[in-house]
Coordinates of C-alpha atoms in Angstrom, one line a residue:
F1 CA 2.2 0.9 -20.5
Q2 CA -0.8 2.2 -22.4
G3 CA -2.1 -1.4 -22.7
I4 CA -1.8 -1.9 -19.0
G5 CA -3.6 1.4 -18.3
Q6 CA -6.4 0.3 -20.7
S7 CA -6.7 -3.0 -19.0
L8 CA -7.0 -1.2 -15.7
N9 CA -9.9 0.8 -17.1
R10 CA -11.7 -2.3 -18.2
L11 CA -11.1 -3.7 -14.7
F12 CA -13.1 -0.8 -13.3
S13 CA -15.9 -1.0 -15.9
S14 CA -18.4 -1.4 -13.2
M15 CA -17.4 2.1 -12.0
K16 CA -18.0 3.7 -15.3
H17 CA -19.5 6.9 -13.7
H18 CA -16.5 8.4 -11.9
G19 CA -18.5 11.3 -10.5
Q20 CA -19.0 11.9 -6.8
P21 CA -22.3 11.0 -4.9
T22 CA -25.2 13.4 -5.3
K23 CA -26.4 15.6 -2.5
Y24 CA -29.3 13.2 -1.9
N25 CA -27.1 10.2 -0.9
L26 CA -24.0 12.0 0.4
G27 CA -25.2 11.9 4.0
G28 CA -25.8 8.1 3.8
A29 CA -22.4 7.5 2.1
V30 CA -20.6 9.5 4.8
K31 CA -22.3 7.5 7.6
K32 CA -21.5 4.2 5.9
G33 CA -17.9 5.4 5.3
V34 CA -17.4 6.3 9.0
L35 CA -18.9 2.9 10.1
W36 CA -16.7 0.9 7.8
T37 CA -13.6 2.9 8.6
L38 CA -14.1 2.5 12.4
T39 CA -14.9 -1.2 12.0
G40 CA -11.7 -1.7 10.0
R41 CA -9.5 0.2 12.4
G42 CA -11.1 -1.7 15.3
V43 CA -10.3 -5.1 13.8
L44 CA -6.7 -4.0 12.9
T45 CA -6.1 -2.8 16.5
V46 CA -7.2 -6.1 18.0
A47 CA -5.2 -8.0 15.5
D48 CA -2.1 -5.9 16.1
I49 CA -2.2 -6.6 19.8
A50 CA -2.5 -10.3 19.3
F51 CA 0.1 -10.7 16.6
T52 CA 2.6 -8.4 18.4
I53 CA 2.4 -10.5 21.6
L54 CA 2.9 -13.6 19.5
L55 CA 5.8 -12.2 17.5
A56 CA 7.5 -10.9 20.6
R57 CA 7.9 -14.6 21.6
L58 CA 9.2 -15.7 18.3
L59 CA 11.7 -12.9 17.3
E60 CA 14.5 -11.0 19.0
P61 CA 14.5 -7.2 19.7
E62 CA 17.4 -6.8 17.3
Q63 CA 15.4 -8.2 14.5
F64 CA 12.6 -5.8 15.1
G65 CA 15.2 -3.0 15.1
T66 CA 16.7 -4.1 11.7
F67 CA 13.2 -4.2 10.2
G68 CA 12.4 -0.8 11.6
I69 CA 15.5 0.7 10.0
A70 CA 14.4 -0.6 6.6
M71 CA 10.8 0.7 7.1
I72 CA 12.0 4.2 7.9
F73 CA 13.5 4.5 4.4
I74 CA 10.7 2.7 2.7
G75 CA 8.2 5.1 4.3
L76 CA 10.3 8.2 3.2
A77 CA 10.6 6.8 -0.4
N78 CA 6.8 6.2 -0.4
R79 CA 6.3 9.9 0.5
F80 CA 8.4 11.0 -2.5
G81 CA 6.4 8.7 -4.8
N82 CA 3.1 10.2 -3.9
V83 CA 3.7 13.4 -5.9
G84 CA 0.0 14.3 -6.2
F85 CA -1.2 12.9 -9.5
V86 CA -3.8 10.7 -7.8
L87 CA -4.9 13.5 -5.6
A88 CA -5.4 15.7 -8.7
L89 CA -7.7 13.1 -10.2
L90 CA -9.6 12.9 -6.9
Q91 CA -10.2 16.6 -6.9
R92 CA -11.0 17.0 -10.6
K93 CA -14.7 17.5 -11.2
E94 CA -14.8 15.2 -14.2
I95 CA -12.4 12.6 -15.3
R96 CA -12.1 10.5 -18.4
E97 CA -10.5 7.1 -19.1
E98 CA -7.5 8.7 -20.7
H99 CA -6.9 10.6 -17.4
I100 CA -6.9 7.4 -15.5
S101 CA -4.6 5.7 -18.0
S102 CA -2.1 8.7 -17.9
V103 CA -2.0 8.8 -14.1
F104 CA -1.6 5.0 -13.9
V105 CA 1.4 5.0 -16.3
A106 CA 2.9 8.0 -14.4
N107 CA 2.6 6.3 -11.1
L108 CA 4.0 3.0 -12.5
V109 CA 7.1 4.8 -13.9
I110 CA 7.7 6.9 -10.8
F111 CA 7.4 4.0 -8.3
S112 CA 9.5 1.7 -10.6
L113 CA 12.3 4.3 -10.6
I114 CA 12.0 4.7 -6.9
A115 CA 12.2 0.9 -6.4
G116 CA 15.3 0.7 -8.7
S117 CA 17.0 3.5 -6.9
F118 CA 16.2 2.0 -3.6
I119 CA 17.7 -1.3 -4.5
W120 CA 20.8 0.5 -5.8
A121 CA 21.2 2.5 -2.6
S122 CA 20.4 -0.3 -0.1
P123 CA 24.1 -1.1 0.5
L124 CA 24.6 2.5 1.6
I125 CA 21.8 2.1 4.2
G126 CA 23.6 -0.9 5.6
R127 CA 26.9 0.9 5.8
F128 CA 25.3 4.0 7.4
F129 CA 23.8 2.0 10.2
N130 CA 26.7 -0.5 10.3
N131 CA 24.1 -3.2 9.7
P132 CA 24.4 -4.8 6.2
L133 CA 21.3 -6.9 6.9
A134 CA 19.2 -3.8 7.2
G135 CA 20.2 -2.7 3.7
Q136 CA 19.3 -6.2 2.3
V137 CA 15.9 -6.2 4.0
A138 CA 15.2 -2.7 2.6
A139 CA 16.1 -3.8 -0.9
V140 CA 13.5 -6.6 -0.7
G141 CA 11.0 -4.2 0.8
S142 CA 11.2 -2.0 -2.3
I143 CA 8.9 -4.6 -4.1
V144 CA 5.9 -2.9 -2.4
F145 CA 6.4 0.1 -4.6
F146 CA 5.2 -1.9 -7.6
T147 CA 2.0 -2.7 -5.8
H148 CA 1.3 1.0 -5.0
A149 CA 1.0 1.8 -8.7
F150 CA -1.9 -0.6 -9.0
S151 CA -3.7 0.1 -5.8
S152 CA -3.6 3.9 -5.8
I153 CA -5.9 4.4 -8.8
A154 CA -8.4 1.9 -7.4
R155 CA -8.5 3.7 -4.1
M156 CA -9.0 7.0 -5.8
L157 CA -12.0 5.8 -7.8
L158 CA -13.6 4.4 -4.7
Q159 CA -13.0 7.6 -2.7
R160 CA -14.7 9.6 -5.5
Q161 CA -17.8 7.5 -4.9
M162 CA -17.5 7.8 -1.1
N163 CA -17.1 4.0 -1.0
F164 CA -15.1 3.1 2.1
K165 CA -16.3 -0.5 2.4
I166 CA -13.9 -2.0 -0.1
P167 CA -10.8 -0.1 1.1
A168 CA -11.6 -1.1 4.7
I169 CA -12.0 -4.8 3.8
A170 CA -8.8 -4.6 1.7
A171 CA -6.9 -3.1 4.6
V172 CA -8.0 -5.8 6.9
V173 CA -7.2 -8.6 4.4
D174 CA -3.8 -7.0 3.8
H175 CA -3.0 -6.8 7.5
L176 CA -4.3 -10.2 8.5
A177 CA -2.6 -12.0 5.6
G178 CA 0.7 -10.2 6.2
S179 CA 0.5 -11.0 9.9
L180 CA -0.2 -14.6 9.4
I181 CA 2.6 -14.9 6.8
T182 CA 5.0 -13.2 9.2
V183 CA 4.1 -15.6 12.1
G184 CA 4.5 -18.6 9.8
F185 CA 8.0 -17.5 8.7
A186 CA 8.9 -16.5 12.2
W187 CA 7.8 -19.9 13.5
T188 CA 10.1 -21.6 11.0
G189 CA 13.1 -19.6 12.1
H190 CA 13.4 -16.9 9.3
G191 CA 14.1 -14.1 11.8
V192 CA 13.9 -10.5 10.5
W193 CA 13.0 -11.8 7.0
S194 CA 9.7 -13.0 8.3
L195 CA 8.7 -9.4 9.0
M196 CA 9.6 -8.2 5.5
Y197 CA 8.1 -11.3 3.8
G198 CA 4.8 -10.6 5.6
H199 CA 4.9 -6.9 4.7
V200 CA 5.6 -7.5 1.0
L201 CA 3.2 -10.5 0.5
G202 CA 0.4 -8.9 2.5
S203 CA 0.7 -5.7 0.3
A204 CA 0.7 -7.9 -2.9
I205 CA -2.4 -9.7 -1.7

């Protein structure tokens, strides 16, 4: 784990100064941040409408419902995983590389435990809703917890620098890639699994 954390530090070597923008460029950073955020949300909104219309012709309502059941529990588990370590780093005036490594390892352990617990409990989800497929889909969806451990530190470092360009681009790439993958699987008859495959692979990308 320490080795992975150190590798992550080297990955962000171009962001060696983890401080926040000075008062002289703060205004410009905020304006650029708002512009990139609004642009990203606009692209995602248009893409959502287009892909939703397309998927509505490829999938049945019951399949959307099964996917929705799984996502309810994935969303709740994700809330429990975000226990505030990354937020503490964001608010800290100065951070060192060992702080980044420690938070990364903590996040990786926490989200791995949540993923393992989620897989173990997935049959209970299926029985509770009388829909075994929902539990199976939820178990596959737990893979996204492993990606959170890697992305959360990167987003924190970018937020400290008021850099919203890269997160906006990443969100658009995630969403478009996931949507295209979903449509591809749905087109080939994978049903509800196409929704989860798109969600997991888009997050990984």
